[in-house]
Coordinates of C-alpha atoms and ligand atoms in Angstrom, one line a residue:
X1094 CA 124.1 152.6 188.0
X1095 CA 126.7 150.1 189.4
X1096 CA 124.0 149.1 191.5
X1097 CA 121.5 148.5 188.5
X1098 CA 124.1 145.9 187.0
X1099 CA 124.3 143.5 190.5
X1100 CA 120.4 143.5 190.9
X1101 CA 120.0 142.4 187.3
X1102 CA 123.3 139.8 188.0
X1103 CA 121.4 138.8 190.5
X1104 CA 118.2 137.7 189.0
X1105 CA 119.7 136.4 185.7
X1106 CA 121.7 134.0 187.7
X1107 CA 118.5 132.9 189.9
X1108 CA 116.7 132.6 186.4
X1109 CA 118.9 130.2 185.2
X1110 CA 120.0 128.4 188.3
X1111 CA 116.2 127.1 188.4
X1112 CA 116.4 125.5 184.8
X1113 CA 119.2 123.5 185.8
X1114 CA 118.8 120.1 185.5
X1115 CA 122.2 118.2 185.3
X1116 CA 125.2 118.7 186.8
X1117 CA 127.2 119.9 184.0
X1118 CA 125.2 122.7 183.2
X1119 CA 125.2 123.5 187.0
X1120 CA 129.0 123.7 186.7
X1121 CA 128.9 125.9 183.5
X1122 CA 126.8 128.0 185.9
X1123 CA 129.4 128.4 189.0
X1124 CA 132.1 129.5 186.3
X1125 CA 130.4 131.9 184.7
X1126 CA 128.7 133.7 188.0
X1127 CA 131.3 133.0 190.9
X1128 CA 134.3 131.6 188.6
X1129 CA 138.0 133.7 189.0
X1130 CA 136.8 135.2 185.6
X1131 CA 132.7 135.5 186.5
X1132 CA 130.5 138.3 186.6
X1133 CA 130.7 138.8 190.3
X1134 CA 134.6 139.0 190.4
X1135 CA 134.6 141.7 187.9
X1136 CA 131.9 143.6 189.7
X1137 CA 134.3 143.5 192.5
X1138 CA 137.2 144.6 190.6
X1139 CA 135.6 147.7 189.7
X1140 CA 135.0 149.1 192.9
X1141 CA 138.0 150.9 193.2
X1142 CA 137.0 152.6 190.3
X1143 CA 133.9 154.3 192.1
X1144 CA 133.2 157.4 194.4
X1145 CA 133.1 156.3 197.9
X1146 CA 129.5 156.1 198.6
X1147 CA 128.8 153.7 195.8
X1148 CA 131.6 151.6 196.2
X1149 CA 130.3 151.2 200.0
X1150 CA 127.0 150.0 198.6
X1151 CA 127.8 148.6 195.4
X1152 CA 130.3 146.4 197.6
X1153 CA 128.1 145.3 200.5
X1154 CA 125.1 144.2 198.0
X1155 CA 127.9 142.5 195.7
X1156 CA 129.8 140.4 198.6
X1157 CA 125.8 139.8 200.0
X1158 CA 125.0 138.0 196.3
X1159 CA 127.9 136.7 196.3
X1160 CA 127.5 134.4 199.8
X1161 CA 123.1 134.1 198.1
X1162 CA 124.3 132.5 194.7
X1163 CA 127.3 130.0 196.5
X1164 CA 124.9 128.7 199.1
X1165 CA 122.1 128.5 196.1
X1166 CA 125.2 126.9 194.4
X1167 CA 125.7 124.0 197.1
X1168 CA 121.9 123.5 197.7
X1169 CA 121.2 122.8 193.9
X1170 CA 124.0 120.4 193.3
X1171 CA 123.0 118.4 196.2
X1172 CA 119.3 118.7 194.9
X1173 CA 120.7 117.3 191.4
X1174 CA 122.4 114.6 193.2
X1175 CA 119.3 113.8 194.7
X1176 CA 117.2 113.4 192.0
X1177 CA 119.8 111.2 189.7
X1178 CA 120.1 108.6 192.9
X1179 CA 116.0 108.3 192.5
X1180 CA 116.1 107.7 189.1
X1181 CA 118.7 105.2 189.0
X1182 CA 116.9 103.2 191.8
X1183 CA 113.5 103.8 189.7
X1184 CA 115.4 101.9 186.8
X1185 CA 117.1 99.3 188.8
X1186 CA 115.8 95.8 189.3
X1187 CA 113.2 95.4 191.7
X1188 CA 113.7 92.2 192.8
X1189 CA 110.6 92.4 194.9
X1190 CA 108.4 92.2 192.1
X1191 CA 106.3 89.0 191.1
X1192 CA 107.9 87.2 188.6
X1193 CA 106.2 86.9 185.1
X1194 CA 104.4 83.2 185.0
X1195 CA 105.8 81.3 182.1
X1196 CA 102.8 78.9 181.1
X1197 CA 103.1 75.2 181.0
X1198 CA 103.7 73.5 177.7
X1199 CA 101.6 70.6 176.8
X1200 CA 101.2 67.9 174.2
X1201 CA 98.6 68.3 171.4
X1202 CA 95.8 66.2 171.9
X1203 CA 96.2 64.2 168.4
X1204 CA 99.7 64.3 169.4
X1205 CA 98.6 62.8 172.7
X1206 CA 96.6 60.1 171.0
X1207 CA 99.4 59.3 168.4
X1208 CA 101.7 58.2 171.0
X1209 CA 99.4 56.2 173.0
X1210 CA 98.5 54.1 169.4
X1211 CA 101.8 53.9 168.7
X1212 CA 102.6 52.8 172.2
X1213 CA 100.3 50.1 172.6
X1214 CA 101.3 48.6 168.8
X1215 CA 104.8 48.9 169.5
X1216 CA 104.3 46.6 172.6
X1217 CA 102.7 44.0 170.1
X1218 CA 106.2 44.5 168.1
X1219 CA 105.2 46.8 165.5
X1220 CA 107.8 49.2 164.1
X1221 CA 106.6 52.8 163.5
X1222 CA 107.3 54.2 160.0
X1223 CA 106.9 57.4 158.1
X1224 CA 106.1 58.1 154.8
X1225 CA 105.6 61.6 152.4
X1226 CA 102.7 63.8 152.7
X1227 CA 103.5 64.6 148.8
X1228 CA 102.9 61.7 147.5
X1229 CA 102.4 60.2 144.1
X1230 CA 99.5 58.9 142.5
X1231 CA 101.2 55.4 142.1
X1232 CA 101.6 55.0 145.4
X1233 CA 98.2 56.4 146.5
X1234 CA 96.1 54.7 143.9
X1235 CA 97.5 52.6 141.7
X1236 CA 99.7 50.4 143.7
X1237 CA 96.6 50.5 146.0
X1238 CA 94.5 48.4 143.1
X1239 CA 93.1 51.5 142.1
X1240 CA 93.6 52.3 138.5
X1241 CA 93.0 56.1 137.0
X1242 CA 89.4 55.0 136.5
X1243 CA 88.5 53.1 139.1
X1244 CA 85.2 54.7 140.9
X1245 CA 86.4 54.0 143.9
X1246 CA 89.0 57.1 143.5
X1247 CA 85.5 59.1 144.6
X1248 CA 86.1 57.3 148.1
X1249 CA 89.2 60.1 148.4
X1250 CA 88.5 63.7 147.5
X1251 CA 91.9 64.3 146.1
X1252 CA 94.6 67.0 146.4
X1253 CA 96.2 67.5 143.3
X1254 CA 99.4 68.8 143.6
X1255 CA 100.9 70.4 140.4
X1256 CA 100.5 69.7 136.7
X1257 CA 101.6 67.0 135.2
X1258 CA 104.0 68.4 132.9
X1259 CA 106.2 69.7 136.3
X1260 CA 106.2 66.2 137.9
X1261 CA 107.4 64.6 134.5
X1262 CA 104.3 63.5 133.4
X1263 CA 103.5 61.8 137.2
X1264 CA 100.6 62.7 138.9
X1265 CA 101.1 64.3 142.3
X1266 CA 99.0 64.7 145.0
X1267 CA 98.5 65.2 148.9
X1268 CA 98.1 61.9 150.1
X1269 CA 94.3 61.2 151.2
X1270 CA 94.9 58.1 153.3
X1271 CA 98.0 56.8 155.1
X1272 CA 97.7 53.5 153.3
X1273 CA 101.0 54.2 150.4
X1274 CA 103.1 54.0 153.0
X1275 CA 102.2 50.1 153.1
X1276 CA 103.5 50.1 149.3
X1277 CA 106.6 52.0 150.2
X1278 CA 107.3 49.3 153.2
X1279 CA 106.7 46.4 151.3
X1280 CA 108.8 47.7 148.2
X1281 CA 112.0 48.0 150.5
X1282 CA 111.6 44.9 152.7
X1283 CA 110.9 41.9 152.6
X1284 CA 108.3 39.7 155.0
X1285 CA 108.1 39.4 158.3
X1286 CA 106.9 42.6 158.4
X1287 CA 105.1 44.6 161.2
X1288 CA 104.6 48.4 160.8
X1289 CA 102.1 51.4 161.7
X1290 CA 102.7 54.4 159.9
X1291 CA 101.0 57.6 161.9
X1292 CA 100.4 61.2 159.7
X1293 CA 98.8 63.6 157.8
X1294 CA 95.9 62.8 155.2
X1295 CA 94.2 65.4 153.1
X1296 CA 91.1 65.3 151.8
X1297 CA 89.3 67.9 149.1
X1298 CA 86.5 69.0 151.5
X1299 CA 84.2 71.7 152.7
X1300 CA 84.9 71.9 156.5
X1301 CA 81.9 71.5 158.7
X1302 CA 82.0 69.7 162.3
X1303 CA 82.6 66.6 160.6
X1304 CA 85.4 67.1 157.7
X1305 CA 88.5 68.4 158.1
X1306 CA 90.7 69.1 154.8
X1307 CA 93.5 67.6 156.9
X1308 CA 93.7 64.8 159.4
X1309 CA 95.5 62.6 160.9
X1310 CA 96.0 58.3 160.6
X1311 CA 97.5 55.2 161.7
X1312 CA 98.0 52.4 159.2
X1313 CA 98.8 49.3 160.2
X1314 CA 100.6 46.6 158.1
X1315 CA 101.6 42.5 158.9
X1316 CA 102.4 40.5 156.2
X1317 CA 104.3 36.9 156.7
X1318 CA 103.4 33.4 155.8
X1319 CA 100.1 32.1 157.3
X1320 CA 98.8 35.1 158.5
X1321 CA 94.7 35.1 158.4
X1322 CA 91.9 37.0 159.4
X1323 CA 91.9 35.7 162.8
X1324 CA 95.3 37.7 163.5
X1325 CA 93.9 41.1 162.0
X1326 CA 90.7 40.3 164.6
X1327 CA 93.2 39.3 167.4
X1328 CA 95.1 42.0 166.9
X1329 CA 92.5 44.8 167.0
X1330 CA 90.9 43.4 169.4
X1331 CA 93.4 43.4 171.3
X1332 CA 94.9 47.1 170.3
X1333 CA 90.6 48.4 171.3
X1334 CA 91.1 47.0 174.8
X1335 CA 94.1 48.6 175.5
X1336 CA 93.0 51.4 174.2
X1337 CA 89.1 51.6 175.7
X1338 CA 89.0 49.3 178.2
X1339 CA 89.4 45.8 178.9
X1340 CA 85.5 45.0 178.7
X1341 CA 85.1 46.1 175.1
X1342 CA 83.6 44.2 172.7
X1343 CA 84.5 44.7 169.2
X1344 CA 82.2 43.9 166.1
X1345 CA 83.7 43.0 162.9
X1346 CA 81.2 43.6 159.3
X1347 CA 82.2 43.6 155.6
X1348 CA 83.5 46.4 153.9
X1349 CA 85.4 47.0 150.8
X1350 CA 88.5 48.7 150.2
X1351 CA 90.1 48.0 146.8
X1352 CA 93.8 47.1 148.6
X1353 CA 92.0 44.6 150.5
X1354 CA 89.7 41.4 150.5
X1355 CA 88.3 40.8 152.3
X1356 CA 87.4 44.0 153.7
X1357 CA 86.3 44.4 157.2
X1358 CA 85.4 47.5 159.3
X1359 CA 85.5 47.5 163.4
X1360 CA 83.3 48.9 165.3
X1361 CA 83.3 48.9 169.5
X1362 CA 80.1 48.7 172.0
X1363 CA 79.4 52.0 172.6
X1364 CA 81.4 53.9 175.3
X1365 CA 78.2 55.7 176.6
X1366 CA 75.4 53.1 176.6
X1367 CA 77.6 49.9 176.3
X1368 CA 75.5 48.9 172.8
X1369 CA 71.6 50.0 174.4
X1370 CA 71.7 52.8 172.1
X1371 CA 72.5 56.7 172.7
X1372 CA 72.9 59.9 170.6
X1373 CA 76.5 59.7 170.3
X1374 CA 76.4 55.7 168.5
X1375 CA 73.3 57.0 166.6
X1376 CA 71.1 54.2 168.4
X1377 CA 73.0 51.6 166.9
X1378 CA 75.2 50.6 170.0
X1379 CA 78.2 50.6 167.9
X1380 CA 80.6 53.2 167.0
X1381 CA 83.2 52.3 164.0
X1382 CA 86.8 53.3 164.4
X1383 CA 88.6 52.0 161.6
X1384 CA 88.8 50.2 158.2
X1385 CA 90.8 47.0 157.5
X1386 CA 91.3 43.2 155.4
X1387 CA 93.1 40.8 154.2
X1388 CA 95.9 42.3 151.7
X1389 CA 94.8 42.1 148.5
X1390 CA 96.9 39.6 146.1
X1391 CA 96.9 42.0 143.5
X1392 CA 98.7 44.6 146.1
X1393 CA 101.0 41.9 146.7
X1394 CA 102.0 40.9 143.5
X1395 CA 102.6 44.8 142.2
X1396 CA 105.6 44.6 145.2
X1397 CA 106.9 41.0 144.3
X1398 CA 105.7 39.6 147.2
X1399 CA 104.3 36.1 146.2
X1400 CA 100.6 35.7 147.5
X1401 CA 100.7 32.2 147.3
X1402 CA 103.7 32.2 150.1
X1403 CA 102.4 35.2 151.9
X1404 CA 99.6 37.1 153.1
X1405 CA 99.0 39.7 155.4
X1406 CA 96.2 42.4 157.3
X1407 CA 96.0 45.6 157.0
X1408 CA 94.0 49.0 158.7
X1409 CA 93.6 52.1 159.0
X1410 CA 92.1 54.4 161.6
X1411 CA 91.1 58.5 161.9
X1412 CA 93.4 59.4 164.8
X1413 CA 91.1 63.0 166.1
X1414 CA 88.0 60.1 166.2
X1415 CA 88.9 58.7 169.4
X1416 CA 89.5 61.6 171.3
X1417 CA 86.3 63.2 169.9
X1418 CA 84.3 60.0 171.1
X1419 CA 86.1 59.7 174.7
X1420 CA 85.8 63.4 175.5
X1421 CA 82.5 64.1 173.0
X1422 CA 83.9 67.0 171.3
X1423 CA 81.2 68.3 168.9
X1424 CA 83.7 69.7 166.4
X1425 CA 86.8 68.6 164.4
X1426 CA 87.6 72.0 163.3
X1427 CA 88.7 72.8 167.2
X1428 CA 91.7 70.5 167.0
X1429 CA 93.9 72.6 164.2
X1430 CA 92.4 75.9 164.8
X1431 CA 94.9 77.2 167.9
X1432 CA 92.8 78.1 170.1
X1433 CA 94.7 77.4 173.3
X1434 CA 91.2 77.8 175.3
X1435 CA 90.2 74.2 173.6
X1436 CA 93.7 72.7 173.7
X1437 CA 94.5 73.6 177.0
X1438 CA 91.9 71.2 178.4
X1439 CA 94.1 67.8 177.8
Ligands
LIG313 N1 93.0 53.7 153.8 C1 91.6 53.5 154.2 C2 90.9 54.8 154.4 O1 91.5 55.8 154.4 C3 91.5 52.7 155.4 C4 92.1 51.3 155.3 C5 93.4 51.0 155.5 C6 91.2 50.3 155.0 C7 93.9 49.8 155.4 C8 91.7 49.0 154.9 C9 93.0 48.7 155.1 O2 89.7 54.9 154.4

């Protein structure tokens, strides 16, 4: 009978030794087989309680478990100890490892271009300026020599910003051209005055390869006494040099820009065939880069600055154009759609 009871001791315990998987449990284990108060002991205890022959056998197969379970006691724990040093080195840092590649940063490209135009017009003593995106129709239009119903307004697909009744009656709109920032300058100072003024332009525009809804320009601004049309060609001329080569030529025709008169537009021999004629000038030899004139007196006058005393130049130029012609990127969407495969590249 006795007997019965220390065989099934004896498997329980190896049952539940081998589920053991932390230490604690292992100790909980120890107490309640081979603790002062465990099983064992009180198998022992009894003995005395038997006939002789049991006892004998009862005892030997007791003291026999008893030596199996404390040596299966001692091999587990260091098992347990074992595994926990494994898994704390698994965890640990393995300084051995590659470390992860953080990527080099770079400049946009329009970003890129921007500070090279504002580079080389700083070093002719321009100051760089900023004006609103948000802009208001005085300053875009109006100021500009451009009244509500002027049909030159179809030049600019506008932005309109909000209803009128929010803005107090005062048109709003996201400025389509950089040029109310020359308004804004003039308003606040007085001549000698040098500027460029680099942003954002919007434009109401179906996107293709050509059109963008949002771009970026430079406008430039002089205004003191005597200055002529030979200083806005000088000046230009000078900035595409810098900027393309010092064997460019440039090519000055008329234009017309309400703000200005007279108007001009530049255009430089063509950076592939040098003016023979090629797919990217459209067989002209010429590629235009910007728009520019005289200030017009009218402009002047709304600012009281006194045309007779004073007169100035003025342009502005498409900032993704020139990286587009130099590196003959067919498509202006690439520039402001993140694609880090494109931008990457400059
Ligand atoms: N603002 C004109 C445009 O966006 C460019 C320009 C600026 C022309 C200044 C003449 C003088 O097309």
């Amino acid at each position: 009978m006795m007997l019965n009871q220390v065989e099934d001791l004896a498997s329980k315990a190896s049952d539940e030794l081998g589920k053991i998987t932390d230490v604690n449990d292992l100790e909980a284990w120890r107490i309640h087989y081979l603790g002062r108060k465990g099983s064992l002991i009180q198998i022992l205890r009894s003995l005395a309680d038997l006939p002789l022959k049991e006892r004998r056998a009862v005892g030997a197969r007791a003291n026999e478990l008893k030596e199996v379970l404390e040596a299966a006691f001692v091999e587990k724990k260091r098992n347990l100890r074992q595994d926990l040093a494994l898994s704390q080195r698994r965890e640990a840092l393995d300084i051995t490892l590659p470390g992860q590649q953080v990527p080099l940063g770079r400049l946009h490209p329009t970003t890129q271009m921007l500070e090279e135009i504002c580079g080389i017009f700083s070093n002719m003593g321009f100051q760089v300026v900023e004006g609103p995106e948000v802009e208001w129709d005085y300053y875009s239009f109006e100021a500009l020599n451009i009244p509500a119903d002027h049909p030159a307004r179809d030049m600019f697909a506008t932005l309109w910003v909000d209803s009128e009744a929010k803005t107090g009656g005062r048109p709003m709109l996201l400025r389509p051209h950089t040029s109310p920032v020359q308004i804004r300058v003039m308003e606040k100072s007085r001549p000698p005055i040098r500027i460029i003024a680099p942003g954002r332009v919007y434009r109401y525009e179906a996107t293709d390869a050509t059109h963008e809804w949002m771009f970026y320009q430079v406008e430039g601004l002089a205004v003191d006494r005597n200055i002529t049309l030979a200083d806005l060609k000088g000046t230009l001329f000078e900035f595409a040099r810098c900027l393309f080569g010092e064997d460019r030529k440039c090519r000055f025709r008329c234009d017309y820009f309400p703000f200005v008169e007279p108007g001009v537009e530049m255009a430089i021999d063509c950076l592939v065939c040098r003016g023979a004629g090629c797919r990217l000038c459209g067989n002209s030899g010429w590629i235009e880069i910007l728009g520019a004139g005289m200030v017009h007196p009218e402009v002047l006058r709304r600012v009281d600055i006194d045309p007779e005393v004073y007169s100035g130049f003025a342009f502005g130029m498409g900032v993704e154009r020139i990286p587009i012609l130099r590196y003959g990127i067919d498509d202006i969407r690439l520039f402001y759609s993140n694609d880090l495969r494109f931008l990457k590249q400059f």
